XYZ file of C-alpha atoms in Angstrom:
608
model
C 0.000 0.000 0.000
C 2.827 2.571 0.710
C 3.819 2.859 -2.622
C 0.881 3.052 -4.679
C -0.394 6.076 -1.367
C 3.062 8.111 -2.115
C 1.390 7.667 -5.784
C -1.754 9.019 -4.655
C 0.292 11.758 -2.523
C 1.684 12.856 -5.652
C -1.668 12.964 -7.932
C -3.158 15.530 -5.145
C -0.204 17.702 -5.584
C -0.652 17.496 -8.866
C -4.707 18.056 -8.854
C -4.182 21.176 -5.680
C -1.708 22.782 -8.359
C -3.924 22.953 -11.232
C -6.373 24.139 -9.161
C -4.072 27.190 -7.910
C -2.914 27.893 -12.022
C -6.448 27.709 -12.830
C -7.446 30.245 -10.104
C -4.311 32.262 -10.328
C -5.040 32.543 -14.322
C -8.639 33.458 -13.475
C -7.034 36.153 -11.616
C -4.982 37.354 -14.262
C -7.750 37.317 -16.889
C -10.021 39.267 -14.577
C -7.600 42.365 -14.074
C -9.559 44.491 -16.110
C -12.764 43.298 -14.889
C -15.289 45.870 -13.761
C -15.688 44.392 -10.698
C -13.506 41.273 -9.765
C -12.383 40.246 -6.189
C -9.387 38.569 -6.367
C -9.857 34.822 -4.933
C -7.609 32.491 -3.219
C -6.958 28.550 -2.923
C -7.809 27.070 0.598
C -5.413 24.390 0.544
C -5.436 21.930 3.382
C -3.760 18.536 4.225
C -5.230 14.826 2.951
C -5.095 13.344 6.560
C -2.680 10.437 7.298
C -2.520 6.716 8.248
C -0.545 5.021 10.786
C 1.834 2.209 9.503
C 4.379 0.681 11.944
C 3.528 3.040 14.352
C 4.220 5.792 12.500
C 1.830 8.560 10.643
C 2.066 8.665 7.258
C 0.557 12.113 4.689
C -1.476 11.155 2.306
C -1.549 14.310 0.468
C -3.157 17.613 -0.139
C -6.148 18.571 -0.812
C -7.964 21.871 -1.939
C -10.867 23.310 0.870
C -12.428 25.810 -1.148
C -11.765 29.026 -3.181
C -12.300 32.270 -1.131
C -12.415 35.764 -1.651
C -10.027 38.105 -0.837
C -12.557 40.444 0.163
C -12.595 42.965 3.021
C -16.301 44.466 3.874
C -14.816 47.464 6.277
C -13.034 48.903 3.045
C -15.767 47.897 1.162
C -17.987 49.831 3.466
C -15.642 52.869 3.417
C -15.711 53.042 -0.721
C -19.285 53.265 -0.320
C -19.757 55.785 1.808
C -17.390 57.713 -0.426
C -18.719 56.570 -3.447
C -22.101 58.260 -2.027
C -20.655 61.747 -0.668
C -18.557 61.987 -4.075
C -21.746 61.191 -6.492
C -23.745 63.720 -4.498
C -21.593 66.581 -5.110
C -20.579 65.521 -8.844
C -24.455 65.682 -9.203
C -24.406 68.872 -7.696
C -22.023 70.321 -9.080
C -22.942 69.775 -13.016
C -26.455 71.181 -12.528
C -24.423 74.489 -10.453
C -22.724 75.291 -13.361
C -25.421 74.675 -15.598
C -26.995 77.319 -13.567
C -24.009 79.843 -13.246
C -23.933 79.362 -17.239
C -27.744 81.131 -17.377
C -26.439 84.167 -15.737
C -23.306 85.385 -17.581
C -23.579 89.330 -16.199
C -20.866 89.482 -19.082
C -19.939 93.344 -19.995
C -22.307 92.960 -22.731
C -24.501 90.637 -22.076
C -26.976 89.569 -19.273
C -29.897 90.413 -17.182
C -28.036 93.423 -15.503
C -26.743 94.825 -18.771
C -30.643 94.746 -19.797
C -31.095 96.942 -16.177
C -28.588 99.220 -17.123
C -30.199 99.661 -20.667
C -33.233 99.885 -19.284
C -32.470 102.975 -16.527
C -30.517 104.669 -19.492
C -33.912 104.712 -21.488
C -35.859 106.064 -18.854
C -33.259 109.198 -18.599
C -33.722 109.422 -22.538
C -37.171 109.817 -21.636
C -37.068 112.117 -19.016
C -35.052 114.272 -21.220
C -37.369 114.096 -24.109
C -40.785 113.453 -22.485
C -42.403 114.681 -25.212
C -40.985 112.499 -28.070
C -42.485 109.451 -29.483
C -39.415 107.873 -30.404
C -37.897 107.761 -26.704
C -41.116 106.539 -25.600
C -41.017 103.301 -28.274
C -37.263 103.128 -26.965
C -38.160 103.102 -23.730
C -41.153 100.033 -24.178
C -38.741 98.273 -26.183
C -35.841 98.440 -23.065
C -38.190 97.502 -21.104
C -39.422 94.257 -22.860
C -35.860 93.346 -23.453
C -35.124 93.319 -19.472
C -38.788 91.685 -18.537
C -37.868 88.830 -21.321
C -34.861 88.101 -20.007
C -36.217 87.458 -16.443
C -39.338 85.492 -18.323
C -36.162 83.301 -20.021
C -33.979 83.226 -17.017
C -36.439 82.172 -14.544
C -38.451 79.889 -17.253
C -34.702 77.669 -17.358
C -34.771 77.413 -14.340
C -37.974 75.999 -13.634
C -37.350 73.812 -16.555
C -33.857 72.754 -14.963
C -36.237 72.053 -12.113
C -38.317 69.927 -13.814
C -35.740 67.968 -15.355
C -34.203 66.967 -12.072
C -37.753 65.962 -11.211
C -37.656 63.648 -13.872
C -34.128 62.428 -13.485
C -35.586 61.142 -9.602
C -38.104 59.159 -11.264
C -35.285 57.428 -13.231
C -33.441 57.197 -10.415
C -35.598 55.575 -7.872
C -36.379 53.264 -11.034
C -32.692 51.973 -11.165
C -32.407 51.462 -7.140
C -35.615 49.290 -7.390
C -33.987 47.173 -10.371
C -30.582 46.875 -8.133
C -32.657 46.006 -5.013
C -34.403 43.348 -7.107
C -31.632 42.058 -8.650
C -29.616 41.587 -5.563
C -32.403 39.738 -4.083
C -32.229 37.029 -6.722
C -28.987 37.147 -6.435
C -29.543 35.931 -2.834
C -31.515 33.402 -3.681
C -28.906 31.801 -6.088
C -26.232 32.375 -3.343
C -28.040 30.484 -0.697
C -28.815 27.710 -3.295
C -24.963 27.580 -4.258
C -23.647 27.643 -0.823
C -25.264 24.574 0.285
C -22.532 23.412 2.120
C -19.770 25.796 4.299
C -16.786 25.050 1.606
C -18.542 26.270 -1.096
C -18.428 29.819 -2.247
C -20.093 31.889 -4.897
C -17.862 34.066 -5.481
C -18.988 35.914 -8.788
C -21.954 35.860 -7.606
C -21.171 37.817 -4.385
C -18.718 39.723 -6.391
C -22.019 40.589 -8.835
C -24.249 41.477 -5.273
C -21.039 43.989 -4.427
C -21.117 45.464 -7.744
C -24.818 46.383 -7.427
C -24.694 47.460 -3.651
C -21.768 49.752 -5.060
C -24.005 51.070 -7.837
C -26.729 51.669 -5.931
C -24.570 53.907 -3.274
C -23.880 55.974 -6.189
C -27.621 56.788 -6.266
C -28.342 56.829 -2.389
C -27.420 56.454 0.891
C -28.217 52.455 1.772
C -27.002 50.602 4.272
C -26.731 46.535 3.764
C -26.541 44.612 7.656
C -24.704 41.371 6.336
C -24.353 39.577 9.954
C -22.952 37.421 10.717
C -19.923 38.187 9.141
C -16.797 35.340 8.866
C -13.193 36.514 9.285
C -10.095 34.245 7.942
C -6.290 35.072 9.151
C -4.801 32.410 6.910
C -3.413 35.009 4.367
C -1.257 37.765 4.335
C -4.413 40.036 5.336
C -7.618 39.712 7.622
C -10.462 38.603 5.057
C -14.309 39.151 5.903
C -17.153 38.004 4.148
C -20.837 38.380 5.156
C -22.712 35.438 5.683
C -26.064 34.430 4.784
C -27.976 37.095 6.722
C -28.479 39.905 4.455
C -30.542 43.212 4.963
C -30.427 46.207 2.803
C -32.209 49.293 3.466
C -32.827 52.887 3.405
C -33.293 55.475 5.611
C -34.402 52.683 7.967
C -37.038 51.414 5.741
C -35.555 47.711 4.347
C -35.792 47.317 0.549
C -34.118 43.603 0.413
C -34.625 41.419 3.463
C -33.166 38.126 2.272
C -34.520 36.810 -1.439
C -37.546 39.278 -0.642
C -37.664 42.761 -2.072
C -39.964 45.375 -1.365
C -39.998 48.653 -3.370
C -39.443 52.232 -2.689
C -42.713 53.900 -4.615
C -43.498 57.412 -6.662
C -46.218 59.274 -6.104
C -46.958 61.591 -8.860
C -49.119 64.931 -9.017
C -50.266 65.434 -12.494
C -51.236 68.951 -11.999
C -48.181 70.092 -10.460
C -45.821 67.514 -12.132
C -44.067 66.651 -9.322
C -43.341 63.184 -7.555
C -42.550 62.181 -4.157
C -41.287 58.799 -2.678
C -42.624 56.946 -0.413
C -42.540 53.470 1.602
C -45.637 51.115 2.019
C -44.786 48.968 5.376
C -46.095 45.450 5.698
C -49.080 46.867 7.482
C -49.886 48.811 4.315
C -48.995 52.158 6.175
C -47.415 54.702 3.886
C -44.243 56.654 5.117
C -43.093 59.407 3.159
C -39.481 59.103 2.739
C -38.836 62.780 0.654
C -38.240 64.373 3.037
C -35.589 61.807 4.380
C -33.390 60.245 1.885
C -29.783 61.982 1.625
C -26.790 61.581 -0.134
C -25.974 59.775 -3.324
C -27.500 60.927 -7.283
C -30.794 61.155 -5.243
C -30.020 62.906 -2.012
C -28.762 65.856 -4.753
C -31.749 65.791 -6.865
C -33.946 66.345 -3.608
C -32.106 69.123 -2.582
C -31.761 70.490 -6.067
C -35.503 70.590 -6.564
C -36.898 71.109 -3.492
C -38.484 68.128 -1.288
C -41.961 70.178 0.101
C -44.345 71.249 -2.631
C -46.650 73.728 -1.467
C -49.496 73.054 -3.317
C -51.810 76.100 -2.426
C -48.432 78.500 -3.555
C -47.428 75.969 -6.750
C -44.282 75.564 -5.766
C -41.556 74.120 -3.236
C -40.912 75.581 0.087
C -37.109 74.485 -0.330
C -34.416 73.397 -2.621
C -31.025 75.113 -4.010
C -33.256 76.112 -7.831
C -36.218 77.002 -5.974
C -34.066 79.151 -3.925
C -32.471 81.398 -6.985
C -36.118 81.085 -8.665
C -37.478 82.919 -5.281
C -34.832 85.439 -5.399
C -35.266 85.952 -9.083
C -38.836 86.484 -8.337
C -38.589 88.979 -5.281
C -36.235 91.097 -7.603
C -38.646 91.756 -10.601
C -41.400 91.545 -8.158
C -39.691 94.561 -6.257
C -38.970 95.994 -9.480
C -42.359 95.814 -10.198
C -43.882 96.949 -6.802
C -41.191 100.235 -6.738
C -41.263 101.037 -10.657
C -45.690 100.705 -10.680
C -45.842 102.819 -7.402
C -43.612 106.111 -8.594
C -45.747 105.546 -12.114
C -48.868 105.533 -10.122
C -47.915 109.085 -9.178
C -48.644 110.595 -12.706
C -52.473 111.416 -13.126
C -54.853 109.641 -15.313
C -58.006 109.610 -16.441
C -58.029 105.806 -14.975
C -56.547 103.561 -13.272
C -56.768 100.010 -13.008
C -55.240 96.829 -11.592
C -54.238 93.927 -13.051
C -56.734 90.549 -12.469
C -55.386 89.914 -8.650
C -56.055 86.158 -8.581
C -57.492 84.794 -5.187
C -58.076 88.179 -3.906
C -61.639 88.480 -2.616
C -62.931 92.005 -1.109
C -63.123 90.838 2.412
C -59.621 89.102 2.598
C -57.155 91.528 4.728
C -54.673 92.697 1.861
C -51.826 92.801 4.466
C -52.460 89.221 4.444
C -52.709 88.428 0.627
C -49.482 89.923 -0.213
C -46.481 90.596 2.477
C -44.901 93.297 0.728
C -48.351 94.918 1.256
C -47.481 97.282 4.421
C -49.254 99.088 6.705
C -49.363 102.818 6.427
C -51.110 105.352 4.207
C -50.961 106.616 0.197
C -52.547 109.778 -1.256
C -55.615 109.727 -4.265
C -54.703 113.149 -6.069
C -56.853 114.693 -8.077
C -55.609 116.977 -11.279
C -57.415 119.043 -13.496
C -56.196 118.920 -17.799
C -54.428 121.990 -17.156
C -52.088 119.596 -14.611
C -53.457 121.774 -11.784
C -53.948 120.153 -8.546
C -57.612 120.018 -7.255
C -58.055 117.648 -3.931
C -56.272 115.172 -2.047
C -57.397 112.549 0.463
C -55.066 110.087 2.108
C -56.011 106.573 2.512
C -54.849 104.680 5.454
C -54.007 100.798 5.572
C -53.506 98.561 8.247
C -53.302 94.731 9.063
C -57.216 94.572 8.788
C -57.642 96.653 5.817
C -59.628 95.008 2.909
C -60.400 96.186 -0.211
C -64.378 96.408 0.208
C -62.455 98.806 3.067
C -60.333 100.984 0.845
C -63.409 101.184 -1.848
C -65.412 102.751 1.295
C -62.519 105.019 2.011
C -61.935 106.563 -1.410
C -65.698 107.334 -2.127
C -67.005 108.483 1.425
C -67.712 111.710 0.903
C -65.265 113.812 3.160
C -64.209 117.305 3.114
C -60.884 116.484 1.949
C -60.150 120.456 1.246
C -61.300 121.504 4.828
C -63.166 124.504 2.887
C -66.336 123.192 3.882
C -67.342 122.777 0.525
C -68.928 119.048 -0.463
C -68.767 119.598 -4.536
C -64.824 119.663 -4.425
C -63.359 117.049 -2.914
C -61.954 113.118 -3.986
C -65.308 111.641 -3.785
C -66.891 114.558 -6.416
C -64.359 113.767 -9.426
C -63.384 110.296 -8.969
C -65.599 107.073 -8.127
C -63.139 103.327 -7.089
C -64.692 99.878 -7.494
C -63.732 97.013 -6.571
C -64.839 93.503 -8.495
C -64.565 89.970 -7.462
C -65.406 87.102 -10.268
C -65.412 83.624 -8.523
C -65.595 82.039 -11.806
C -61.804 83.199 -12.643
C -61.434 83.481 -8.939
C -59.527 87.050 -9.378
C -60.466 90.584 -9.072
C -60.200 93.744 -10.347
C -59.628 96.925 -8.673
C -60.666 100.482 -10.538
C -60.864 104.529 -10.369
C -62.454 106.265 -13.116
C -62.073 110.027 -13.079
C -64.886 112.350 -14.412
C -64.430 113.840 -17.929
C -61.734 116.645 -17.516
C -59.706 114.995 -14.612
C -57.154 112.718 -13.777
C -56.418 110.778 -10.957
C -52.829 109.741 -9.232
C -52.051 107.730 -6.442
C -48.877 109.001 -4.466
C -47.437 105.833 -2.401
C -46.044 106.712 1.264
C -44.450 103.227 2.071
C -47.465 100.764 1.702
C -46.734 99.322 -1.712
C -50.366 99.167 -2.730
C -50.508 100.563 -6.228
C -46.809 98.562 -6.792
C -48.369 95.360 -5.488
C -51.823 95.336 -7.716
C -50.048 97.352 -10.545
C -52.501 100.200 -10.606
C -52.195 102.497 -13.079
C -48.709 101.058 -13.299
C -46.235 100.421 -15.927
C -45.359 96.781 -15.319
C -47.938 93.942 -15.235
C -47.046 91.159 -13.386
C -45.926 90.151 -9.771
C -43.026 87.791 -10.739
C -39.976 86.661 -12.897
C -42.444 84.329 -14.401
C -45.012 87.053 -15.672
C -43.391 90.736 -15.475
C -44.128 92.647 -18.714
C -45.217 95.799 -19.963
C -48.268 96.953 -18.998
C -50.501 95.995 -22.047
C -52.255 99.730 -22.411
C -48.751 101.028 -23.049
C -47.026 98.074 -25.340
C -50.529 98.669 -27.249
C -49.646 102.581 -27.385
C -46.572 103.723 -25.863
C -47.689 107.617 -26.804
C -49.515 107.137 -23.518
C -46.806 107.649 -21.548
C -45.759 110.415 -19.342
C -43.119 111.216 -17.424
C -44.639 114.240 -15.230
C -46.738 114.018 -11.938
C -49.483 115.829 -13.554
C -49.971 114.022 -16.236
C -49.729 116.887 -18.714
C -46.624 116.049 -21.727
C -44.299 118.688 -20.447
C -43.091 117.788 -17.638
C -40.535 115.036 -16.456
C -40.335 115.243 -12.078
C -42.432 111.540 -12.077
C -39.677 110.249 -14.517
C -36.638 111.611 -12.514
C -38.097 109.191 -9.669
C -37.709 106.451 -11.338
C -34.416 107.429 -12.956
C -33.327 107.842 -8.705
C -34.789 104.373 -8.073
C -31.539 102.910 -9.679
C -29.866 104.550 -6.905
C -32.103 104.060 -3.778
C -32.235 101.258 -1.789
C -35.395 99.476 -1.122
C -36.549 96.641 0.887
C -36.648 93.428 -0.623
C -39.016 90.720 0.883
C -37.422 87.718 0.699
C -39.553 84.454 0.472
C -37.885 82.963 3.709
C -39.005 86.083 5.611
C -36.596 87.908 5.978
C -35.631 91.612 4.175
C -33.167 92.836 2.607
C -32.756 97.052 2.075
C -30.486 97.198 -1.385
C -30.331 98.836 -4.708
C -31.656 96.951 -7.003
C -28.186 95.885 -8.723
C -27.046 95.672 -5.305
C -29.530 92.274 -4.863
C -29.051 91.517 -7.790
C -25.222 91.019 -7.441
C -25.702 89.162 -4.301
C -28.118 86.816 -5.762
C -26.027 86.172 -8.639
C -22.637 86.046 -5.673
C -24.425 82.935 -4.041
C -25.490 81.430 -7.634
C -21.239 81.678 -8.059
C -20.499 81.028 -4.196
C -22.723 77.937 -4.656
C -20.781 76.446 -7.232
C -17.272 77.167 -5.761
C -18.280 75.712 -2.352
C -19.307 72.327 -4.217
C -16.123 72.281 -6.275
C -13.983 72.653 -2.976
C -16.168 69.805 -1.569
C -16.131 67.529 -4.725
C -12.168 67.869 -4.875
C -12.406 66.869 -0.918
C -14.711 63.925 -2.380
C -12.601 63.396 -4.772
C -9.080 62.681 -2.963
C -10.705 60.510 -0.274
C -12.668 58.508 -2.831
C -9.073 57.561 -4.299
C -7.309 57.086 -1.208
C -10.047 54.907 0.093
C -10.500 52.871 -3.820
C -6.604 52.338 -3.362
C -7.000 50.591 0.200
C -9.266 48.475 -1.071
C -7.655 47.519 -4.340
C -4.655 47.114 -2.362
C -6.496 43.895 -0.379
C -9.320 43.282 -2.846
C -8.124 44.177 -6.309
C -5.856 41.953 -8.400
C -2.006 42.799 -8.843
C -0.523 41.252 -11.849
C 2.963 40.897 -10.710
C 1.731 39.393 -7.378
C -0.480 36.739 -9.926
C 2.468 35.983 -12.121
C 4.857 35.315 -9.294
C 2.545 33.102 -8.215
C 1.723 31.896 -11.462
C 5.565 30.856 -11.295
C 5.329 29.356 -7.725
C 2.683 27.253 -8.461
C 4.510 25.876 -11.618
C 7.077 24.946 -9.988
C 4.544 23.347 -7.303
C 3.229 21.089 -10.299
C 6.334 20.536 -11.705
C 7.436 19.107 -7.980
C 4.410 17.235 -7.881
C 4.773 15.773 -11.414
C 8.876 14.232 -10.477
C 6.430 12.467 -7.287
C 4.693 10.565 -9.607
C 7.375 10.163 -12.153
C 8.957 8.852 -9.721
C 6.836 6.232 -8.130
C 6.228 5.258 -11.829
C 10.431 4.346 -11.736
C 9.946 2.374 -8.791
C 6.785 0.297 -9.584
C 9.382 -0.321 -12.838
C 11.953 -1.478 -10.267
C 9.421 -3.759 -8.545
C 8.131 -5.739 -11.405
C 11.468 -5.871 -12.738
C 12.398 -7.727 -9.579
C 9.212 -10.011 -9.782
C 10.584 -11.033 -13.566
């Protein structure tokens, strides 16, 4: 028996070492490999028997084939493979953003300002021309266009991140499906402890490293096995696998359960949301961070504020707000010094939602409380009456109407045939059908009417006898009475052609500063290019500040990809000088049994 066991002791060298050149050129052929984990040969010894009271090898034999696969630098190249697709994310839609607002020396939204003041001082100068009236109107709609096309990107960039989360919460429910098959067919292949499925484990890591591209997941893998047999501490999970998100598990095992849209047609937005086993819904947009998605959801905004049509938050909403409060206090501070020059009418634009018993203080914040003057002028540009109007936090319209037609001595001469009410009537009218209303003063044949503004915004905010229409970035634009006929126009107080004092107070505005309500509350006193720099400062600032962060990102992402190519990746020269070793091994191996064969030569020689 002992020399036909030494022959057997040689054929398991030789079968172990084919095994290691096989796994070693598996190695080799998988450098390039998107995602390969470098394995190993468990080699063990054959056992022995006893033979004149001695223990005698019989041989090698080959355990298994691990992985060389550490899961705390696996876990460390997924967290950075979440913070660094976050702020790439970020980052590409910032400067797609910084790229809409140029502010070159020629170009841009505050070259169209400048423009824009410079016609109004043509005007002023020339009140009585034509053609510096069409050049003003045609400023004008250059400026109000450019905040329609500005602010109309960006809601569109808005949108299109809205659509990219759909895409994306479509990919993390493919990975989280896949990976539970992938279970499944793990489980089935690791029947018993020496067997491994390796690609397929290497295919689950793959995914779970995909999918922390998109979010911020966590995958519980307990128990997990550690080996100290090779030059460094390998762990692999186990069989107990959870993966989940934000504490809501999408994978438990071979089960999957999906993360779900909810979409609003009317507002085309979608949310994402969790349906427990109970059949409870949790909203999760509010939750989810980091990865593709965590950036989308702070890109676009994650609470939609249904009765305002728009989101409460988000980095775009944010510059679309501050895009809106700056033509909206354009608006408001450009319609209330225009208000000032008499008319023979004036009238609001349709005030949507605005009934005549809602407080007006409460309608529109920039709406303040204080007083305004209704002056009356004759065609000669003479000054007749004045009454002042007072507004506070109560103040309605169905009040103001009262106020402007009670019939008051507003001359103190004691005379009741001169005064606001005798040359002017107001009206105020609420359609529930359009759900907006409309707010007039019509002065008698042979007068005109102004309103002269003392800090309460109320002809600015409804655009009263104003120049702009509008009450946003979305919708400022020349009053249509004026685009229609820009003859109409007049730069004096009175109303009468020569004159220009009501146009010299706009030409100042350039230069004043003025409050600007912000949409988060608070207020911010500026010239108007002064906001406007600032807003287009944190646009810029924005985009820096993610750069800084993504090169952060960047540098530990490669640092950490290195430590764990260093004990997961393959390294040709280690593989060929192996390669070399284990040659040599079946070579060694090979001389055993080429040897016994000489011997069992010898033997029956002897026998003949």
């Amino acid at each position: 028996m002992g020399i036909f066991s030494t022959l057997h002791t040689g054929v398991t060298g030789l079968k172990a070492s084919e095994v290691q050149i096989a796994t070693t050129s598996n190695n080799i052929s998988n450098a390039n490999s998107t995602f390969y984990t470098r394995q190993r040969v468990v080699q063990t010894t054959n056992g022995f028997y006893t033979t004149g009271g001695v223990q005698v090898g019989t041989g090698t034999s080959v355990d298994s084939i691990i992985r060389l696969h550490d899961e705390y630098s696996y876990y460390k190249l997924k967290n950075a493979s979440t913070q660094l697709e976050y702020t790439k994310y970020l980052g590409d839609t910032l400067k797609e953003v910084s790229q809409r607002f140029p502010d070159l020396q020629s170009t841009g939204i505050l070259k169209d300002l400048e423009n824009y003041n410079k016609a109004w001082n043509d005007f002023a100068s020339n009140p009585n021309e034509n053609a510096t009236k069409v050049a003003l109107v045609k400023a004008t709609q250059t400026l109000t266009e450019s905040l329609n096309n500005t602010f109309s990107t960006l809601g569109k960039m808005q949108q299109k991140v809205n659509d990219d989360i759909k895409s994306t919460v479509d990919e993390i429910n493919r990975i989280g499906e896949e990976i539970a098959t992938i279970n499944k067919q793990i489980y089935g292949q690791e029947a018993l402890t020496t067997e491994h499925a390796n690609e397929l484990r290497d295919r689950r890591d793959e995914l779970e490293l995909t999918l922390s591209k998109l979010v911020d997941s966590v995958a519980s893998k307990n128990p997990i096995d550690q080996n100290s047999r090779f030059d460094q501490t390998i762990t692999d999970p186990g069989h107990q696998y959870n993966l989940s998100i934000e504490g809501f598990t999408i994978v438990d095992g071979i089960n999957f359960h999906p993360l779900k849209l909810d979409y609003d047609d009317k507002n085309k937005s979608y949310s994402i949301y969790y349906e427990t086993a109970d059949e409870k819904i949790r909203d999760l947009t509010g939750k989810i961070k980091g990865g593709q998605l965590g950036a989308q959801l702070d890109l676009r905004g994650r609470d939609y504020n249904k009765l305002e049509g728009k989101y409460e938050n988000g980095i775009l909403q944010g510059y679309m707000d501050s895009l809106d409060t700056f033509a909206k206090t354009l608006i408001n501070e450009t319609n209330n010094l225009y208000a000032s020059s008499a008319k023979n009418s004036m009238t609001s634009d349709y005030i949507n939602g605005l009934q005549s018993n809602i407080p007006l203080m409460n309608y529109d914040r920039t709406i303040q409380p204080g007083s305004f003057d209704i002056v009356i002028y004759d065609e000669k540009g003479d000054k007749q009456a004045t009454k002042t109007i007072t507004i506070d936090v109560n103040t309605t319209m169905e009040d103001l109407v009262r106020q402007i037609n009670f019939n008051s001595d507003d001359n103190g001469d004691h005379n009741s045939q001169n005064d606001v009410d005798d040359f002017i009537n107001a009206s105020f009218s609420y359609d529930p059908k359009s759900n907006s209303g409309l707010f007039q003063i019509n002065a008698k044949s042979g007068f005109k009417v102004a309103i002269e503004d003392k800090g309460t915004n109320f002809a600015g905010a409804f655009s009263i006898g104003g120049f702009f229409s509008g009450n946003n970035a979305g919708n400022i634009s020349v009053k249509d009475s004026i685009l229609s006929d820009p003859s109409t126009l007049r730069a004096s107080l009175s109303g009468v052609d020569s004159g220009n004092d009501m146009a010299n107070k706009i030409i100042q505005l350039q230069y004043d500063k003025v409050n600007f309500y912000n949409d988060d509350g608070t207020i911010d006193k500026l010239t108007l290019e002064e906001y406007y720099r600032k807003f287009t400062g944190k646009i810029a600032s924005d985009g820096e500040n993610n750069e800084v962060i993504l090169a952060s990102n960047t540098t530990l992402y490669n640092s950490v990809y290195t430590e764990y190519q260093s004990k997961s990746g393959v390294n040709t020269n280690e593989e060929l000088a192996a390669l070399i070793q284990y040659q040599s091994s079946y070579g060694a191996a090979a001389k055993i049994v080429s040897t016994v064969d000489q011997m069992l030569d010898t033997l029956l020689g002897l026998k003949s």
